[in-house]
PDB file of C-alpha atoms in Angstrom:
ATOM      1  CA  MET A   1      -6.777  -5.441 -32.407  1.00 51.00           C
ATOM      2  CA  THR A   2      -6.799  -8.680 -30.451  1.00 58.00           C
ATOM      3  CA  ASP A   3      -9.581  -9.214 -27.907  1.00 55.00           C
ATOM      4  CA  THR A   4      -7.852  -9.599 -24.525  1.00 54.00           C
ATOM      5  CA  PHE A   5     -10.926  -9.236 -22.241  1.00 52.00           C
ATOM      6  CA  GLY A   6     -10.555 -11.545 -19.280  1.00 50.00           C
ATOM      7  CA  ALA A   7      -7.029 -12.632 -20.291  1.00 52.00           C
ATOM      8  CA  ARG A   8      -4.500 -12.786 -17.565  1.00 50.00           C
ATOM      9  CA  ARG A   9      -1.763 -10.137 -17.782  1.00 53.00           C
ATOM     10  CA  VAL A  10       1.883 -10.485 -17.180  1.00 51.00           C
ATOM     11  CA  GLY A  11       3.375  -8.301 -14.410  1.00 48.00           C
ATOM     12  CA  ARG A  12       3.574  -7.666 -10.783  1.00 46.00           C
ATOM     13  CA  VAL A  13       1.283  -9.817  -8.611  1.00 46.00           C
ATOM     14  CA  TYR A  14       2.225  -8.293  -5.274  1.00 52.00           C
ATOM     15  CA  GLU A  15       3.154  -4.875  -4.064  1.00 57.00           C
ATOM     16  CA  GLY A  16       6.487  -3.851  -2.777  1.00 66.00           C
ATOM     17  CA  GLY A  17       7.700  -7.242  -1.930  1.00 82.00           C
ATOM     18  CA  LYS A  18       4.634  -8.050   0.147  1.00 86.00           C
ATOM     19  CA  PHE A  19       1.548 -10.246  -0.250  1.00 85.00           C
ATOM     20  CA  TYR A  20      -1.715  -9.826   1.515  1.00 86.00           C
ATOM     21  CA  SER A  21      -3.600 -12.504   3.379  1.00 88.00           C
ATOM     22  CA  GLN A  22      -6.261 -13.157   6.135  1.00 90.00           C
ATOM     23  CA  PRO A  23      -4.622 -15.612   8.496  1.00 93.00           C
ATOM     24  CA  ALA A  24      -6.772 -18.101  10.401  1.00 94.00           C
ATOM     25  CA  VAL A  25      -4.625 -17.595  13.500  1.00 96.00           C
ATOM     26  CA  ASP A  26      -3.206 -14.580  15.255  1.00 97.00           C
ATOM     27  CA  VAL A  27       0.240 -13.874  13.721  1.00 96.00           C
ATOM     28  CA  LYS A  28       2.849 -12.062  15.950  1.00 96.00           C
ATOM     29  CA  ALA A  29       5.212  -9.376  14.430  1.00 94.00           C
ATOM     30  CA  ASN A  30       8.307 -11.197  12.975  1.00 94.00           C
ATOM     31  CA  ASP A  31       6.621 -14.544  12.679  1.00 95.00           C
ATOM     32  CA  ILE A  32       7.131 -16.407   9.421  1.00 95.00           C
ATOM     33  CA  TYR A  33       3.678 -16.886   7.996  1.00 95.00           C
ATOM     34  CA  PHE A  34       2.545 -19.803   5.634  1.00 93.00           C
ATOM     35  CA  PRO A  35      -0.953 -19.415   4.306  1.00 89.00           C
ATOM     36  CA  TYR A  36      -0.989 -23.156   3.460  1.00 84.00           C
ATOM     37  CA  PRO A  37       1.446 -24.798   5.873  1.00 74.00           C
ATOM     38  CA  SER A  38       0.413 -28.379   4.732  1.00 73.00           C
ATOM     39  CA  ALA A  39       1.678 -27.505   1.184  1.00 68.00           C
ATOM     40  CA  PRO A  40       4.638 -25.074   1.876  1.00 66.00           C
ATOM     41  CA  GLY A  41       5.365 -22.729  -0.825  1.00 75.00           C
ATOM     42  CA  GLN A  42       4.414 -19.133  -0.332  1.00 86.00           C
ATOM     43  CA  PHE A  43       5.555 -17.466   2.927  1.00 93.00           C
ATOM     44  CA  GLY A  44       6.278 -14.062   4.258  1.00 93.00           C
ATOM     45  CA  VAL A  45       7.335 -12.355   7.455  1.00 94.00           C
ATOM     46  CA  ALA A  46       4.737 -10.303   9.521  1.00 93.00           C
ATOM     47  CA  GLU A  47       6.153  -6.854  10.077  1.00 87.00           C
ATOM     48  CA  TYR A  48       3.378  -6.062  12.569  1.00 92.00           C
ATOM     49  CA  PRO A  49       0.915  -8.257  14.540  1.00 96.00           C
ATOM     50  CA  VAL A  50      -2.102  -9.512  12.419  1.00 95.00           C
ATOM     51  CA  ALA A  51      -5.284 -10.743  14.205  1.00 96.00           C
ATOM     52  CA  SER A  52      -6.974 -13.916  12.997  1.00 96.00           C
ATOM     53  CA  GLY A  53      -9.364 -13.073  10.121  1.00 92.00           C
ATOM     54  CA  GLU A  54      -7.875  -9.673   9.562  1.00 92.00           C
ATOM     55  CA  ASN A  55      -6.173  -8.599   6.308  1.00 88.00           C
ATOM     56  CA  GLY A  56      -2.392  -8.391   6.824  1.00 89.00           C
ATOM     57  CA  ALA A  57       0.722  -7.699   4.718  1.00 88.00           C
ATOM     58  CA  PHE A  58       3.533 -10.198   4.849  1.00 91.00           C
ATOM     59  CA  SER A  59       7.119  -9.334   3.487  1.00 92.00           C
ATOM     60  CA  LYS A  60       8.774 -11.680   1.003  1.00 91.00           C
ATOM     61  CA  PHE A  61      12.090  -9.899   0.922  1.00 91.00           C
ATOM     62  CA  GLY A  62      14.538  -8.330   3.422  1.00 90.00           C
ATOM     63  CA  THR A  63      16.887  -9.149   6.200  1.00 91.00           C
ATOM     64  CA  PHE A  64      15.252 -10.100   9.563  1.00 92.00           C
ATOM     65  CA  ALA A  65      16.484 -10.857  13.068  1.00 93.00           C
ATOM     66  CA  PHE A  66      15.110 -14.172  14.632  1.00 93.00           C
ATOM     67  CA  ALA A  67      15.565 -15.868  17.930  1.00 93.00           C
ATOM     68  CA  LYS A  68      18.397 -18.377  17.518  1.00 91.00           C
ATOM     69  CA  THR A  69      17.370 -21.944  17.712  1.00 88.00           C
ATOM     70  CA  SER A  70      19.070 -24.062  20.462  1.00 89.00           C
ATOM     71  CA  GLY A  71      22.272 -25.627  19.012  1.00 89.00           C
ATOM     72  CA  TRP A  72      22.386 -23.290  16.053  1.00 91.00           C
ATOM     73  CA  THR A  73      25.899 -22.739  14.545  1.00 92.00           C
ATOM     74  CA  SER A  74      25.992 -19.560  12.594  1.00 93.00           C
ATOM     75  CA  THR A  75      27.828 -19.555   9.217  1.00 94.00           C
ATOM     76  CA  ASP A  76      27.631 -16.542   6.877  1.00 95.00           C
ATOM     77  CA  GLY A  77      25.847 -17.489   3.600  1.00 95.00           C
ATOM     78  CA  GLN A  78      24.435 -20.834   4.735  1.00 95.00           C
ATOM     79  CA  ALA A  79      20.943 -21.784   3.560  1.00 95.00           C
ATOM     80  CA  VAL A  80      18.307 -21.386   6.197  1.00 95.00           C
ATOM     81  CA  TYR A  81      15.249 -23.764   6.163  1.00 94.00           C
ATOM     82  CA  TYR A  82      12.016 -23.572   8.114  1.00 92.00           C
ATOM     83  CA  ALA A  83       9.766 -26.420   8.936  1.00 90.00           C
ATOM     84  CA  PRO A  84       6.253 -25.031   9.329  1.00 91.00           C
ATOM     85  CA  SER A  85       3.970 -26.764  11.805  1.00 91.00           C
ATOM     86  CA  GLY A  86       1.141 -24.308  11.323  1.00 91.00           C
ATOM     87  CA  GLN A  87       0.377 -20.915   9.642  1.00 92.00           C
ATOM     88  CA  ALA A  88       2.518 -19.071  12.048  1.00 93.00           C
ATOM     89  CA  THR A  89       4.568 -21.719  13.849  1.00 93.00           C
ATOM     90  CA  GLY A  90       7.520 -23.880  13.052  1.00 92.00           C
ATOM     91  CA  ALA A  91      11.278 -24.188  13.532  1.00 92.00           C
ATOM     92  CA  PHE A  92      14.426 -23.201  11.769  1.00 92.00           C
ATOM     93  CA  ALA A  93      16.911 -25.765  10.390  1.00 90.00           C
ATOM     94  CA  THR A  94      20.111 -25.750   8.454  1.00 86.00           C
ATOM     95  CA  ALA A  95      19.334 -28.749   6.209  1.00 87.00           C
ATOM     96  CA  SER A  96      16.754 -29.619   3.662  1.00 84.00           C
ATOM     97  CA  ALA A  97      14.255 -32.235   4.909  1.00 85.00           C
ATOM     98  CA  THR A  98      10.834 -33.352   3.833  1.00 85.00           C
ATOM     99  CA  GLY A  99       8.464 -30.464   4.651  1.00 83.00           C
ATOM    100  CA  ASN A 100      11.334 -27.828   5.123  1.00 88.00           C
ATOM    101  CA  VAL A 101      11.237 -24.778   2.949  1.00 91.00           C
ATOM    102  CA  ARG A 102      14.395 -22.729   2.122  1.00 92.00           C
ATOM    103  CA  VAL A 103      13.580 -19.321   3.461  1.00 93.00           C
ATOM    104  CA  GLY A 104      16.794 -17.577   2.730  1.00 94.00           C
ATOM    105  CA  TYR A 105      20.443 -17.264   3.759  1.00 95.00           C
ATOM    106  CA  GLU A 106      22.117 -16.419   6.960  1.00 94.00           C
ATOM    107  CA  VAL A 107      23.931 -12.982   7.328  1.00 94.00           C
ATOM    108  CA  VAL A 108      26.750 -12.888   9.882  1.00 93.00           C
ATOM    109  CA  VAL A 109      28.056  -9.449  10.687  1.00 90.00           C
ATOM    110  CA  PRO A 110      29.770  -7.956  13.702  1.00 91.00           C
ATOM    111  CA  GLY A 111      27.401  -6.946  16.463  1.00 90.00           C
ATOM    112  CA  ILE A 112      24.648  -9.512  16.144  1.00 89.00           C
ATOM    113  CA  PRO A 113      23.420 -10.369  19.484  1.00 91.00           C
ATOM    114  CA  ALA A 114      24.378 -13.852  20.675  1.00 91.00           C
ATOM    115  CA  ASP A 115      20.714 -15.020  20.907  1.00 92.00           C
ATOM    116  CA  GLN A 116      19.706 -14.061  17.362  1.00 92.00           C
ATOM    117  CA  ILE A 117      20.304 -14.959  13.691  1.00 92.00           C
ATOM    118  CA  TYR A 118      19.959 -12.645  10.849  1.00 93.00           C
ATOM    119  CA  VAL A 119      18.275 -14.191   7.793  1.00 94.00           C
ATOM    120  CA  ASP A 120      18.109 -12.596   4.390  1.00 92.00           C
ATOM    121  CA  ILE A 121      14.614 -13.633   3.249  1.00 90.00           C
ATOM    122  CA  ASP A 122      14.355 -14.073  -0.532  1.00 82.00           C
ATOM    123  CA  GLY A 123      10.785 -15.504  -0.795  1.00 64.00           C
TER     124      GLY A 123
END
Protein backbone atom coordinates (compact mmCIF):
# COMPACT_ATOMS: atom_id res chain seq x y z
CA MET A 1 0.00 0.00 0.00
CA THR A 2 1.30 3.45 -0.96
CA ASP A 3 2.02 5.92 1.86
CA THR A 4 -0.33 8.91 1.28
CA PHE A 5 0.17 10.68 4.61
CA GLY A 6 0.05 14.45 4.02
CA ALA A 7 -0.80 14.05 0.32
CA ARG A 8 -3.42 16.38 -1.10
CA ARG A 9 -6.59 14.51 -2.04
CA VAL A 10 -8.77 15.16 -5.04
CA GLY A 11 -12.37 16.14 -4.32
CA ARG A 12 -14.68 18.87 -3.08
CA VAL A 13 -12.90 21.94 -1.74
CA TYR A 14 -16.00 23.87 -0.71
CA GLU A 15 -19.42 22.86 0.58
CA GLY A 16 -22.69 23.21 -1.31
CA GLY A 17 -21.45 25.85 -3.75
CA LYS A 18 -20.14 28.12 -0.97
CA PHE A 19 -16.75 29.10 0.34
CA TYR A 20 -15.95 30.47 3.76
CA SER A 21 -13.94 33.58 4.52
CA GLN A 22 -13.35 36.27 7.15
CA PRO A 23 -13.69 39.63 5.34
CA ALA A 24 -11.67 42.65 6.48
CA VAL A 25 -14.75 44.85 5.92
CA ASP A 26 -18.46 44.56 6.65
CA VAL A 27 -20.23 42.79 3.78
CA LYS A 28 -23.93 43.49 3.23
CA ALA A 29 -26.34 40.78 2.12
CA ASN A 30 -26.26 40.40 -1.68
CA ASP A 31 -22.84 42.08 -2.05
CA ILE A 32 -20.37 40.42 -4.39
CA TYR A 33 -17.34 39.62 -2.23
CA PHE A 34 -13.75 39.24 -3.43
CA PRO A 35 -11.30 37.97 -0.77
CA TYR A 36 -8.41 39.41 -2.84
CA PRO A 37 -9.79 42.29 -4.96
CA SER A 38 -6.36 43.35 -6.24
CA ALA A 39 -5.94 39.91 -7.85
CA PRO A 40 -9.57 39.05 -8.70
CA GLY A 41 -10.31 35.43 -9.06
CA GLN A 42 -12.41 33.83 -6.35
CA PHE A 43 -15.68 35.62 -5.55
CA GLY A 44 -19.04 34.87 -4.05
CA VAL A 45 -22.31 36.51 -3.06
CA ALA A 46 -23.14 37.15 0.59
CA GLU A 47 -26.53 35.63 1.33
CA TYR A 48 -26.63 37.39 4.72
CA PRO A 49 -24.66 40.26 6.30
CA VAL A 50 -21.15 39.35 7.46
CA ALA A 51 -19.35 41.60 9.94
CA SER A 52 -15.68 42.41 9.50
CA GLY A 53 -13.53 39.65 10.97
CA GLU A 54 -16.42 37.21 11.32
CA ASN A 55 -16.58 33.93 9.41
CA GLY A 56 -19.12 34.06 6.58
CA ALA A 57 -20.32 31.83 3.75
CA PHE A 58 -20.34 33.19 0.19
CA SER A 59 -22.29 31.53 -2.65
CA LYS A 60 -20.51 30.70 -5.88
CA PHE A 61 -23.59 29.50 -7.79
CA GLY A 62 -27.19 30.64 -8.18
CA THR A 63 -29.32 33.35 -9.74
CA PHE A 64 -29.31 36.64 -7.85
CA ALA A 65 -31.13 39.98 -8.26
CA PHE A 66 -28.93 43.10 -8.19
CA ALA A 67 -29.65 46.81 -8.53
CA LYS A 68 -29.43 47.82 -12.19
CA THR A 69 -26.44 49.99 -13.08
CA SER A 70 -27.27 53.35 -14.67
CA GLY A 71 -27.39 53.00 -18.46
CA TRP A 72 -27.61 49.19 -18.34
CA THR A 73 -29.30 47.56 -21.34
CA SER A 74 -30.61 44.11 -20.49
CA THR A 75 -29.98 41.26 -22.90
CA ASP A 76 -30.78 37.67 -22.04
CA GLY A 77 -27.62 35.56 -21.91
CA GLN A 78 -25.11 38.42 -22.11
CA ALA A 79 -21.94 38.00 -20.09
CA VAL A 80 -21.92 40.08 -16.92
CA TYR A 81 -18.63 41.44 -15.60
CA TYR A 82 -17.77 43.05 -12.28
CA ALA A 83 -14.94 45.48 -11.58
CA PRO A 84 -14.04 45.10 -7.89
CA SER A 85 -12.76 48.22 -6.14
CA GLY A 86 -12.56 46.55 -2.72
CA GLN A 87 -13.59 43.33 -1.01
CA ALA A 88 -17.29 44.22 -1.13
CA THR A 89 -17.44 47.17 -3.54
CA GLY A 90 -17.33 47.52 -7.30
CA ALA A 91 -19.47 47.98 -10.38
CA PHE A 92 -21.15 45.81 -13.00
CA ALA A 93 -20.11 46.00 -16.64
CA THR A 94 -21.14 44.33 -19.89
CA ALA A 95 -17.63 44.19 -21.34
CA SER A 96 -14.34 42.68 -20.42
CA ALA A 97 -11.66 45.17 -19.40
CA THR A 98 -8.50 45.07 -17.33
CA GLY A 99 -9.49 44.16 -13.78
CA ASN A 100 -13.02 43.06 -14.70
CA VAL A 101 -14.12 39.54 -13.77
CA ARG A 102 -16.88 37.64 -15.57
CA VAL A 103 -19.28 36.74 -12.77
CA GLY A 104 -22.02 35.12 -14.82
CA TYR A 105 -24.74 35.68 -17.40
CA GLU A 106 -27.82 37.88 -17.37
CA VAL A 107 -31.21 36.19 -17.13
CA VAL A 108 -34.15 38.10 -18.60
CA VAL A 109 -37.61 36.78 -17.77
CA PRO A 110 -41.02 38.48 -17.54
CA GLY A 111 -41.68 40.30 -14.29
CA ILE A 112 -38.17 41.47 -13.39
CA PRO A 113 -38.47 44.87 -11.69
CA ALA A 114 -37.22 47.70 -13.94
CA ASP A 115 -34.51 48.66 -11.43
CA GLN A 116 -32.99 45.15 -11.20
CA ILE A 117 -30.92 42.71 -13.21
CA TYR A 118 -30.89 38.98 -12.62
CA VAL A 119 -27.47 37.36 -12.88
CA ASP A 120 -26.82 33.64 -13.01
CA ILE A 121 -23.60 33.44 -10.99
CA ASP A 122 -21.37 30.60 -12.12
CA GLY A 123 -18.30 31.28 -9.96
